[in-house]
Amino acid sequence: MTTDHTASADDKVILSDAQLRKLDVPGPRYTSYPTADRFVEAFGPNEYRQALRQRAEGPMVGSTPALSLYVHIPFCESVCYYCACNKIITKHHSRGREYLGWLEREIELHTAELGTGQSVSQLHLGGGSPTFLADDELSDLMAMLRRAFKIVPGAELSIEVDPRTASPARLRHFAALGFNRVSFGVQDFDHAVQVAVHRIQSHQSVSELVTEARALHFESINADLIYGLPRQTPESFKRTITQVAELRPSRIALYAYAHLPARFKPQRRIDSQALPSAEQRMRMLGDAIAGFIANGYVYIGMDHFALPGDALAVAKRQGRLHRNFQGYTTQPDADLIALGVSSIGRVGATYSQNAKTLPEYQDALAQGRFPIVRGVALTRDDLLRRAVIMALMCQGRVDFESIELAHLVKVPEVFASELNQLRELEQMGLVQVGEQEIQVTATGWFFVRGIAMVFDRHLQSDKVRERFSRII
Ligand code: SF4
C-alpha cells in the first residue's frame, strides 16, 4: 500500500509506508546543536560568567553583533493537557510581580559583567504565558530591560499571546510598549479537541485578536497549531486549517503533538485511546501542508509556513534564514541572553540553561549567583557539526567549500560515514549528494530533521532518540 500526499504545489510527495515508518522516528528540532539534553552540570555559573566576560573583553569587542534577549514568564492560569513546556500553574497573580523582582536581580548580574547599554536587536517574551502578567507588570518589565540594555531602532520585539488572557485593548498596550511581533497559541479550533486538551478558546476571540493585531500593524502575526491531539480527525483538522488560512496570519507554526506521558505529567490526563492513528496524523500533516500552500503560504522549513511577503519567507528566498531557540529567525547568530527560570541561552561558543524550578532559581539569585545549572562549551567537532546541521535546517543545502574554509577540514573525509548514510535518503528522493554539496530536495524539506540527524554525533543510541518527539 502506498501513502500519497500532495505536499506542495510543485512537488508531489509519494512515500511508501515502509519509508514513512523509517522517517517516523523521534528526533530533535535542532534549535541548538548539541541539543539541550547534552548539556552537563560541569558547566555552571562560573563558566557562564567567563563566557560573558569574553564577550565583554574579547578580541571581537566593538564589532560584536547586537544581543538577542529571551525572557521566560513561567506562569499559566490553567494547564493544557498536551503541554510539554516548563510552566507553573497558578491563579495567584501576585506571583507575577514577585517574579519581576527576581528577573531584575538576574539582569543586574548581567549588566555587572557586560555593562549597561548593550545593544539588543531581538527580544522575545515566552513562557508559560507572558500574558499572565498584567499590563502594568509588562510595562515595568520593558522599562527594566530598557534601563539595562539599548533596544536598537528596528529591533524585533515579540511576545507569545495566550488568546484566553488577551484582548484587543491588551494588544494595543503591547504595541505601545514597542512589541512589533505577536504569536497566538491557537492549536485547534475544534471544540471537542479543545475540551480533550483542556484549552477552550473560541474562533471569534482569536479572529478579533488577529484583526486588531493587523490594524495595529504588527510586522508579524504568528499562529501556532498542533496536529496529533486527542479527538482530532483529518476532517476536523481540515476545518481548522481552513479557518486559520482565512485569518491570514503572516506565519503559521505547525507542531506535531508528542505523547510522552512518562515525561510530561499533564499528558497523563489525555486519553491515549482518543489519539489519532499514525495514518491519520500523516493525513493531517499532508492536508495542512497542501492547504497552507494552496492558500499562498510558503513552506519555510521544519514546522513553519509564512506568507511570501513575510520577513521569514524573504530571508528563505535570499538564503539568510537562521535558527535559534525560538525556531527560525532572520537574525544572524547573535549571542542570546536568556532570563528567567529554565531559559536557555547562548553566549560565544557556549549554551547554558537556568534552574528549572523557581526555588532553585531564586536561591541562586538570592546568593548573587547566576542561576545556571547546566550547559556546554562547544568543541571544534560540535561547531563543525552545528554549521552543517544549521545549513541543512535553514538553507536546505550544505556547500562543502564554505564549511571547509571556515573549519579547515575536508568534508568528504571528515564526514565519509555520514555521506554514506545519506545514500539511503538519496534513494528515497529526499536529498542529493554531489561532489561539492548536499542539496535537500523539495520532498526532503518536509523531513529535514531526519537528514540533519545523520550529522548528530550525540544521537547514537535509540535510547537517546526515544526522548525526542517524532519527526512526523
Ligand atoms: S501550553 Fe502554554 S498555556 Fe498551556 S499550560 Fe503549557 S505553557 Fe501554559
Short mmCIF file of C-alpha atoms and ligand atoms in Angstrom, two decimals:
data_model
loop_
_atom_site.label_atom_id
_atom_site.label_comp_id
_atom_site.label_asym_id
_atom_site.label_seq_id
_atom_site.Cartn_x
_atom_site.Cartn_y
_atom_site.Cartn_z
CA MET A 1 0.00 0.00 0.00
CA THR A 2 1.25 3.47 -0.82
CA THR A 3 0.51 6.59 1.17
CA ASP A 4 0.08 9.52 -1.15
CA HIS A 5 0.11 13.15 -0.06
CA THR A 6 0.23 16.26 -2.14
CA ALA A 7 2.74 18.17 -0.09
CA SER A 8 3.43 21.25 -2.12
CA ALA A 9 2.20 22.98 -5.22
CA ASP A 10 5.24 21.99 -7.25
CA ASP A 11 6.10 18.74 -5.58
CA LYS A 12 4.11 15.60 -5.00
CA VAL A 13 5.35 13.60 -2.06
CA ILE A 14 4.81 9.91 -2.57
CA LEU A 15 6.34 7.77 0.12
CA SER A 16 5.70 4.14 0.86
CA ASP A 17 4.56 3.08 4.30
CA ALA A 18 7.96 1.48 4.84
CA GLN A 19 9.68 4.79 4.07
CA LEU A 20 7.31 6.70 6.31
CA ARG A 21 7.95 4.29 9.15
CA LYS A 22 11.66 4.80 8.66
CA LEU A 23 11.24 8.56 8.86
CA ASP A 24 8.78 8.47 11.72
CA VAL A 25 11.40 8.16 14.43
CA PRO A 26 11.90 10.54 17.34
CA GLY A 27 14.30 13.36 16.59
CA PRO A 28 15.37 16.77 17.88
CA ARG A 29 14.22 20.08 16.43
CA TYR A 30 17.76 21.45 16.35
CA THR A 31 17.09 24.81 17.88
CA SER A 32 20.61 24.20 19.12
CA TYR A 33 23.41 21.74 18.47
CA PRO A 34 24.34 19.98 20.66
CA THR A 35 20.74 19.66 21.81
CA ALA A 36 19.81 20.65 25.36
CA ASP A 37 19.78 17.06 26.63
CA ARG A 38 23.57 17.01 26.10
CA PHE A 39 24.21 19.90 28.46
CA VAL A 40 26.26 18.97 31.52
CA GLU A 41 26.28 20.12 35.13
CA ALA A 42 30.01 20.74 34.95
CA PHE A 43 29.09 23.91 33.07
CA GLY A 44 27.78 26.27 35.74
CA PRO A 45 27.67 29.91 36.82
CA ASN A 46 31.45 30.41 36.67
CA GLU A 47 31.72 29.10 33.13
CA TYR A 48 28.80 31.30 32.14
CA ARG A 49 30.40 34.37 33.70
CA GLN A 50 33.58 33.61 31.82
CA ALA A 51 31.67 33.43 28.52
CA LEU A 52 30.08 36.81 29.27
CA ARG A 53 33.48 38.30 30.11
CA GLN A 54 34.90 37.02 26.88
CA ARG A 55 32.11 38.82 25.07
CA ALA A 56 32.72 41.99 27.06
CA GLU A 57 36.51 41.97 26.82
CA GLY A 58 37.40 39.63 23.97
CA PRO A 59 39.07 40.50 20.65
CA MET A 60 35.69 40.98 18.95
CA VAL A 61 34.73 43.77 21.30
CA GLY A 62 33.34 46.74 19.43
CA SER A 63 32.30 44.57 16.49
CA THR A 64 30.17 42.01 18.34
CA PRO A 65 26.68 41.74 16.87
CA ALA A 66 23.80 43.09 18.94
CA LEU A 67 22.33 40.75 21.53
CA SER A 68 19.15 38.75 21.46
CA LEU A 69 17.17 38.56 24.70
CA TYR A 70 14.75 35.88 25.80
CA VAL A 71 12.62 36.32 28.89
CA HIS A 72 10.70 33.34 30.24
CA ILE A 73 7.48 34.02 32.14
CA PRO A 74 6.59 30.62 33.57
CA PHE A 75 3.05 31.18 34.86
CA CYS A 76 -0.22 29.92 33.38
CA GLU A 77 -3.68 30.05 34.91
CA SER A 78 -4.69 26.57 33.85
CA VAL A 79 -2.95 23.57 32.38
CA CYS A 80 -3.27 22.42 28.77
CA TYR A 81 -3.02 18.65 28.85
CA TYR A 82 -0.66 18.41 25.87
CA CYS A 83 1.81 20.82 27.50
CA ALA A 84 5.50 19.94 27.50
CA CYS A 85 6.69 23.44 28.48
CA ASN A 86 8.29 24.48 31.72
CA LYS A 87 5.44 26.27 33.44
CA ILE A 88 3.86 26.92 36.83
CA ILE A 89 0.09 26.68 37.08
CA THR A 90 -1.32 29.29 39.43
CA LYS A 91 -4.23 31.65 39.77
CA HIS A 92 -2.27 33.90 42.14
CA HIS A 93 -1.33 36.86 40.01
CA SER A 94 0.76 38.38 42.78
CA ARG A 95 3.41 35.84 41.80
CA GLY A 96 4.00 37.80 38.60
CA ARG A 97 5.10 40.93 40.45
CA GLU A 98 7.36 38.92 42.75
CA TYR A 99 8.93 37.20 39.73
CA LEU A 100 9.79 40.56 38.17
CA GLY A 101 11.93 41.25 41.24
CA TRP A 102 13.98 38.12 40.56
CA LEU A 103 14.31 38.98 36.88
CA GLU A 104 15.66 42.36 37.91
CA ARG A 105 18.36 40.70 40.00
CA GLU A 106 19.28 38.45 37.11
CA ILE A 107 19.51 41.43 34.76
CA GLU A 108 21.77 43.21 37.26
CA LEU A 109 24.14 40.24 37.31
CA HIS A 110 24.42 40.56 33.55
CA THR A 111 25.00 44.29 33.47
CA ALA A 112 27.69 43.84 36.13
CA GLU A 113 29.60 41.75 33.58
CA LEU A 114 28.63 43.39 30.31
CA GLY A 115 28.00 46.97 31.41
CA THR A 116 24.70 48.70 30.75
CA GLY A 117 23.56 49.77 27.33
CA GLN A 118 24.50 46.67 25.33
CA SER A 119 22.65 46.83 22.01
CA VAL A 120 19.75 44.45 21.61
CA SER A 121 18.24 43.74 18.19
CA GLN A 122 15.82 40.98 19.20
CA LEU A 123 13.67 40.37 22.25
CA HIS A 124 11.27 37.51 22.77
CA LEU A 125 8.88 37.05 25.69
CA GLY A 126 7.87 33.43 26.03
CA GLY A 127 6.53 31.01 28.59
CA GLY A 128 4.41 29.73 30.17
CA SER A 129 2.24 32.69 29.32
CA PRO A 130 3.79 36.18 29.17
CA THR A 131 0.22 37.47 29.11
CA PHE A 132 -0.21 36.10 32.64
CA LEU A 133 1.49 39.37 33.63
CA ALA A 134 -0.81 42.38 33.94
CA ASP A 135 -0.32 45.34 31.63
CA ASP A 136 1.46 47.43 34.28
CA GLU A 137 3.78 44.50 35.05
CA LEU A 138 4.67 44.15 31.37
CA SER A 139 5.33 47.90 31.28
CA ASP A 140 7.65 47.56 34.27
CA LEU A 141 9.44 44.62 32.69
CA MET A 142 10.03 46.54 29.48
CA ALA A 143 11.22 49.60 31.42
CA MET A 144 13.61 47.37 33.36
CA LEU A 145 15.02 45.90 30.14
CA ARG A 146 15.34 49.30 28.52
CA ARG A 147 17.26 50.64 31.53
CA ALA A 148 19.75 47.78 31.31
CA PHE A 149 20.03 47.34 27.53
CA LYS A 150 19.76 49.57 24.49
CA ILE A 151 16.99 48.20 22.32
CA VAL A 152 18.02 49.46 18.88
CA PRO A 153 15.57 51.07 16.45
CA GLY A 154 14.01 48.43 14.23
CA ALA A 155 14.62 45.65 16.77
CA GLU A 156 12.31 42.64 16.62
CA LEU A 157 10.21 42.62 19.79
CA SER A 158 7.93 39.62 20.02
CA ILE A 159 5.51 38.28 22.59
CA GLU A 160 3.64 34.99 22.89
CA VAL A 161 -0.03 35.63 23.50
CA ASP A 162 -2.48 33.22 25.04
CA PRO A 163 -5.77 34.33 23.45
CA ARG A 164 -7.60 33.42 26.66
CA THR A 165 -5.71 36.10 28.57
CA ALA A 166 -5.61 38.76 25.88
CA SER A 167 -7.97 41.33 24.40
CA PRO A 168 -7.77 43.93 21.63
CA ALA A 169 -7.09 46.53 24.34
CA ARG A 170 -4.18 44.49 25.66
CA LEU A 171 -2.75 44.19 22.15
CA ARG A 172 -2.83 47.99 21.92
CA HIS A 173 -0.83 48.09 25.14
CA PHE A 174 1.74 45.63 23.76
CA ALA A 175 2.11 47.76 20.64
CA ALA A 176 2.60 50.87 22.79
CA LEU A 177 5.38 49.04 24.64
CA GLY A 178 7.17 48.53 21.33
CA PHE A 179 6.21 44.95 20.51
CA ASN A 180 6.03 44.51 16.75
CA ARG A 181 5.61 40.74 16.53
CA VAL A 182 2.93 38.68 18.13
CA SER A 183 2.36 34.95 18.33
CA PHE A 184 -1.02 33.41 19.18
CA GLY A 185 -1.40 29.90 20.56
CA VAL A 186 -4.32 28.55 18.53
CA GLN A 187 -3.62 24.76 18.41
CA ASP A 188 -7.06 23.70 17.10
CA PHE A 189 -10.44 25.40 16.71
CA ASP A 190 -12.48 22.23 17.13
CA HIS A 191 -14.46 22.32 20.36
CA ALA A 192 -14.22 18.59 21.10
CA VAL A 193 -10.44 18.77 20.74
CA GLN A 194 -10.29 21.87 22.93
CA VAL A 195 -12.26 20.05 25.63
CA ALA A 196 -10.00 16.99 25.35
CA VAL A 197 -6.88 19.12 25.88
CA HIS A 198 -8.43 21.48 28.44
CA ARG A 199 -7.93 24.64 26.45
CA ILE A 200 -11.12 26.33 25.36
CA GLN A 201 -10.90 29.43 23.20
CA SER A 202 -13.38 30.47 20.56
CA HIS A 203 -12.62 31.10 16.92
CA GLN A 204 -14.24 34.50 17.33
CA SER A 205 -11.91 35.63 20.11
CA VAL A 206 -8.83 34.64 18.09
CA SER A 207 -10.26 36.26 14.98
CA GLU A 208 -10.80 39.55 16.85
CA LEU A 209 -7.24 39.48 18.14
CA VAL A 210 -5.74 38.80 14.71
CA THR A 211 -7.84 41.59 13.20
CA GLU A 212 -6.71 44.02 15.90
CA ALA A 213 -3.05 42.96 15.55
CA ARG A 214 -3.29 43.64 11.83
CA ALA A 215 -4.87 47.05 12.44
CA LEU A 216 -2.02 47.84 14.83
CA HIS A 217 0.49 46.97 12.07
CA PHE A 218 2.32 44.25 13.95
CA GLU A 219 5.01 43.30 11.44
CA SER A 220 4.44 39.63 12.00
CA ILE A 221 1.42 37.75 13.31
CA ASN A 222 2.03 34.08 14.04
CA ALA A 223 -0.46 31.31 14.79
CA ASP A 224 0.69 28.07 16.45
CA LEU A 225 -1.17 24.87 15.58
CA ILE A 226 -0.76 21.30 16.79
CA TYR A 227 -1.74 18.12 14.99
CA GLY A 228 -1.99 14.70 16.58
CA LEU A 229 -4.12 15.90 19.54
CA PRO A 230 -6.82 13.74 21.12
CA ARG A 231 -10.20 13.74 19.34
CA GLN A 232 -8.62 15.32 16.26
CA THR A 233 -9.60 13.74 12.96
CA PRO A 234 -8.34 14.58 9.48
CA GLU A 235 -11.79 16.06 8.79
CA SER A 236 -11.91 18.22 11.92
CA PHE A 237 -8.36 19.41 11.44
CA LYS A 238 -9.09 20.33 7.84
CA ARG A 239 -11.72 22.75 9.14
CA THR A 240 -9.15 24.31 11.48
CA ILE A 241 -6.67 24.59 8.60
CA THR A 242 -9.27 26.44 6.52
CA GLN A 243 -10.23 28.73 9.41
CA VAL A 244 -6.60 29.58 10.13
CA ALA A 245 -5.79 30.21 6.47
CA GLU A 246 -8.79 32.56 6.31
CA LEU A 247 -7.42 34.57 9.25
CA ARG A 248 -4.25 35.16 7.17
CA PRO A 249 -1.63 35.23 9.94
CA SER A 250 1.69 36.09 8.31
CA ARG A 251 3.29 33.00 9.87
CA ILE A 252 1.99 29.59 10.89
CA ALA A 253 3.85 27.11 13.06
CA LEU A 254 2.50 23.57 12.82
CA TYR A 255 3.77 21.24 15.51
CA ALA A 256 3.32 17.52 15.92
CA TYR A 257 1.97 16.51 19.32
CA ALA A 258 4.40 14.15 21.02
CA HIS A 259 2.62 11.94 23.54
CA LEU A 260 5.22 11.29 26.24
CA PRO A 261 3.16 10.91 29.43
CA ALA A 262 6.07 9.33 31.28
CA ARG A 263 7.98 12.61 30.90
CA PHE A 264 5.22 15.22 30.94
CA LYS A 265 2.73 14.85 33.76
CA PRO A 266 -0.17 16.85 32.24
CA GLN A 267 -0.21 14.44 29.30
CA ARG A 268 -1.31 11.65 31.63
CA ARG A 269 -4.73 13.29 31.57
CA ILE A 270 -5.00 12.62 27.85
CA ASP A 271 -6.93 9.52 26.89
CA SER A 272 -4.46 7.68 24.66
CA GLN A 273 -7.41 5.88 23.02
CA ALA A 274 -8.59 9.25 21.71
CA LEU A 275 -5.31 9.98 19.92
CA PRO A 276 -5.36 9.80 16.12
CA SER A 277 -3.59 6.87 14.45
CA ALA A 278 -0.24 7.26 12.69
CA GLU A 279 -2.05 7.17 9.37
CA GLN A 280 -4.45 9.91 10.46
CA ARG A 281 -1.54 12.04 11.65
CA MET A 282 0.08 11.66 8.25
CA ARG A 283 -3.14 12.77 6.56
CA MET A 284 -3.40 15.80 8.85
CA LEU A 285 0.18 16.78 8.11
CA GLY A 286 -0.29 16.26 4.37
CA ASP A 287 -3.58 18.20 4.37
CA ALA A 288 -2.08 21.06 6.36
CA ILE A 289 0.93 21.40 4.08
CA ALA A 290 -1.20 21.21 0.96
CA GLY A 291 -3.88 23.51 2.45
CA PHE A 292 -1.49 26.27 3.50
CA ILE A 293 0.47 26.16 0.27
CA ALA A 294 -2.77 26.26 -1.74
CA ASN A 295 -3.66 29.36 0.28
CA GLY A 296 -0.49 31.15 -0.72
CA TYR A 297 1.83 30.23 2.16
CA VAL A 298 5.46 29.30 1.60
CA TYR A 299 6.96 26.32 3.41
CA ILE A 300 9.85 27.80 5.38
CA GLY A 301 11.27 24.64 6.85
CA MET A 302 10.57 22.40 9.78
CA ASP A 303 7.07 23.19 11.11
CA HIS A 304 6.88 26.71 9.67
CA PHE A 305 4.94 28.48 6.93
CA ALA A 306 4.83 32.17 6.02
CA LEU A 307 3.16 34.47 3.54
CA PRO A 308 5.56 35.37 0.70
CA GLY A 309 5.98 38.97 1.91
CA ASP A 310 6.83 37.99 5.49
CA ALA A 311 10.44 38.55 6.57
CA LEU A 312 10.98 34.80 7.10
CA ALA A 313 9.86 33.96 3.56
CA VAL A 314 12.05 36.74 2.16
CA ALA A 315 15.01 35.51 4.22
CA LYS A 316 14.45 31.97 2.99
CA ARG A 317 14.46 33.13 -0.64
CA GLN A 318 17.67 35.04 0.00
CA GLY A 319 19.35 32.18 1.90
CA ARG A 320 19.51 34.29 5.09
CA LEU A 321 17.49 32.08 7.40
CA HIS A 322 18.87 31.25 10.84
CA ARG A 323 17.70 29.17 13.75
CA ASN A 324 17.63 29.76 17.48
CA PHE A 325 15.65 28.54 20.48
CA GLN A 326 12.52 30.27 19.20
CA GLY A 327 12.74 28.47 15.84
CA TYR A 328 13.52 30.18 12.54
CA THR A 329 14.70 33.77 12.61
CA THR A 330 16.07 36.36 10.20
CA GLN A 331 18.78 37.43 12.64
CA PRO A 332 22.29 36.09 12.20
CA ASP A 333 23.81 34.05 15.01
CA ALA A 334 23.71 36.55 17.83
CA ASP A 335 24.54 35.89 21.45
CA LEU A 336 21.32 35.15 23.29
CA ILE A 337 20.93 36.21 26.91
CA ALA A 338 18.18 34.09 28.42
CA LEU A 339 16.46 35.38 31.53
CA GLY A 340 14.02 33.61 33.81
CA VAL A 341 13.51 30.16 35.20
CA SER A 342 14.53 27.28 32.86
CA SER A 343 15.53 29.53 29.97
CA ILE A 344 18.36 28.55 27.64
CA GLY A 345 20.93 31.00 26.32
CA ARG A 346 23.89 31.03 24.00
CA VAL A 347 26.98 33.15 24.59
CA GLY A 348 30.02 32.73 22.35
CA ALA A 349 30.62 29.02 21.78
CA THR A 350 28.55 28.00 24.81
CA TYR A 351 24.98 27.12 25.66
CA SER A 352 23.61 27.28 29.16
CA GLN A 353 20.36 26.71 30.98
CA ASN A 354 18.87 28.27 34.09
CA ALA A 355 17.46 26.27 37.00
CA LYS A 356 14.16 24.62 36.10
CA THR A 357 12.39 25.19 39.39
CA LEU A 358 11.52 28.54 40.89
CA PRO A 359 13.00 27.83 44.36
CA GLU A 360 16.32 26.79 42.82
CA TYR A 361 16.32 29.82 40.50
CA GLN A 362 15.53 32.21 43.34
CA ASP A 363 18.02 30.60 45.68
CA ALA A 364 20.92 31.21 43.28
CA LEU A 365 19.89 34.81 42.69
CA ALA A 366 19.46 35.43 46.42
CA GLN A 367 23.09 34.41 46.80
CA GLY A 368 24.17 36.69 43.96
CA ARG A 369 24.90 33.80 41.61
CA PHE A 370 23.81 33.27 38.02
CA PRO A 371 21.09 30.59 38.21
CA ILE A 372 22.83 28.48 35.54
CA VAL A 373 22.61 24.76 36.34
CA ARG A 374 23.99 23.18 33.20
CA GLY A 375 25.41 23.96 29.81
CA VAL A 376 28.06 23.07 27.33
CA ALA A 377 31.18 24.63 25.83
CA LEU A 378 31.22 23.57 22.21
CA THR A 379 34.18 21.58 20.89
CA ARG A 380 35.58 22.06 17.39
CA ASP A 381 33.65 18.99 16.33
CA ASP A 382 30.42 20.44 17.77
CA LEU A 383 30.98 23.73 15.92
CA LEU A 384 31.60 21.91 12.65
CA ARG A 385 28.53 19.71 13.02
CA ARG A 386 26.41 22.67 14.12
CA ALA A 387 27.38 24.51 10.94
CA VAL A 388 26.34 21.54 8.79
CA ILE A 389 23.10 20.90 10.69
CA MET A 390 22.06 24.56 10.63
CA ALA A 391 22.89 24.82 6.91
CA LEU A 392 20.59 21.85 6.30
CA MET A 393 17.82 23.15 8.56
CA CYS A 394 17.95 26.75 7.28
CA GLN A 395 19.16 26.64 3.67
CA GLY A 396 18.48 23.02 2.79
CA ARG A 397 21.96 22.98 1.33
CA VAL A 398 25.49 22.36 2.57
CA ASP A 399 28.22 23.93 0.48
CA PHE A 400 31.38 21.93 1.18
CA GLU A 401 33.75 24.75 0.27
CA SER A 402 32.33 27.23 2.77
CA ILE A 403 32.39 24.59 5.52
CA GLU A 404 35.95 23.60 4.61
CA LEU A 405 37.16 27.21 4.64
CA ALA A 406 35.52 28.02 7.95
CA HIS A 407 36.50 24.81 9.75
CA LEU A 408 39.72 23.75 7.99
CA VAL A 409 38.53 20.22 7.21
CA LYS A 410 37.85 18.16 4.08
CA VAL A 411 34.13 17.39 4.15
CA PRO A 412 34.31 14.10 2.18
CA GLU A 413 36.97 12.85 4.59
CA VAL A 414 35.60 14.01 7.91
CA PHE A 415 32.02 13.04 7.05
CA ALA A 416 32.71 9.90 4.99
CA SER A 417 30.40 7.76 7.09
CA GLU A 418 27.61 10.38 7.20
CA LEU A 419 27.73 10.89 3.42
CA ASN A 420 27.44 7.17 3.06
CA GLN A 421 24.38 7.12 5.31
CA LEU A 422 22.81 9.85 3.19
CA ARG A 423 22.78 7.49 0.18
CA GLU A 424 19.72 5.75 1.57
CA LEU A 425 17.90 9.07 1.94
CA GLU A 426 19.07 9.95 -1.56
CA GLN A 427 17.40 6.82 -2.90
CA MET A 428 14.22 7.93 -1.16
CA GLY A 429 14.41 11.22 -3.07
CA LEU A 430 15.00 13.37 0.00
CA VAL A 431 18.49 14.61 -0.67
CA GLN A 432 21.09 14.83 -3.44
CA VAL A 433 24.72 14.33 -2.57
CA GLY A 434 27.15 15.86 -5.04
CA GLU A 435 30.92 16.30 -5.15
CA GLN A 436 30.69 19.76 -3.69
CA GLU A 437 27.37 19.99 -1.91
CA ILE A 438 24.44 18.32 -0.22
CA GLN A 439 21.11 19.54 -1.51
CA VAL A 440 17.82 18.80 0.26
CA THR A 441 15.09 18.13 -2.32
CA ALA A 442 11.63 19.73 -2.22
CA THR A 443 10.33 16.48 -0.71
CA GLY A 444 13.27 16.28 1.68
CA TRP A 445 12.40 19.68 3.19
CA PHE A 446 9.49 18.02 4.95
CA PHE A 447 11.82 15.57 6.68
CA VAL A 448 14.79 17.83 7.08
CA ARG A 449 15.47 16.97 10.70
CA GLY A 450 15.82 13.30 9.75
CA ILE A 451 18.53 14.41 7.32
CA ALA A 452 20.18 16.63 9.93
CA MET A 453 20.17 13.75 12.44
CA VAL A 454 22.70 11.92 10.29
CA PHE A 455 25.28 14.55 11.34
CA ASP A 456 24.42 14.48 15.05
CA ARG A 457 27.28 12.74 16.80
CA HIS A 458 25.37 12.57 20.06
CA LEU A 459 22.41 10.66 18.64
CA GLN A 460 23.99 7.26 18.85
CA SER A 461 21.53 5.09 20.65
CA ASP A 462 17.83 4.51 20.20
CA LYS A 463 17.55 5.02 23.90
CA VAL A 464 18.54 8.64 23.48
CA ARG A 465 16.30 9.01 20.46
CA GLU A 466 13.23 7.95 22.37
CA ARG A 467 13.47 11.17 24.38
CA PHE A 468 12.54 13.32 21.40
CA SER A 469 9.25 13.92 19.69
CA ARG A 470 8.52 12.15 16.42
CA ILE A 471 9.63 13.66 13.16
CA ILE A 472 6.17 13.46 11.63
S1 SF4 B 1 0.54 25.01 26.59
FE1 SF4 B 1 1.18 27.09 27.08
S2 SF4 B 1 -0.62 27.99 28.08
FE2 SF4 B 1 -0.92 25.78 28.12
S3 SF4 B 1 -0.09 25.11 30.10
FE3 SF4 B 1 1.55 24.91 28.60
S4 SF4 B 1 2.69 26.82 28.70
FE4 SF4 B 1 0.71 27.18 29.69
#
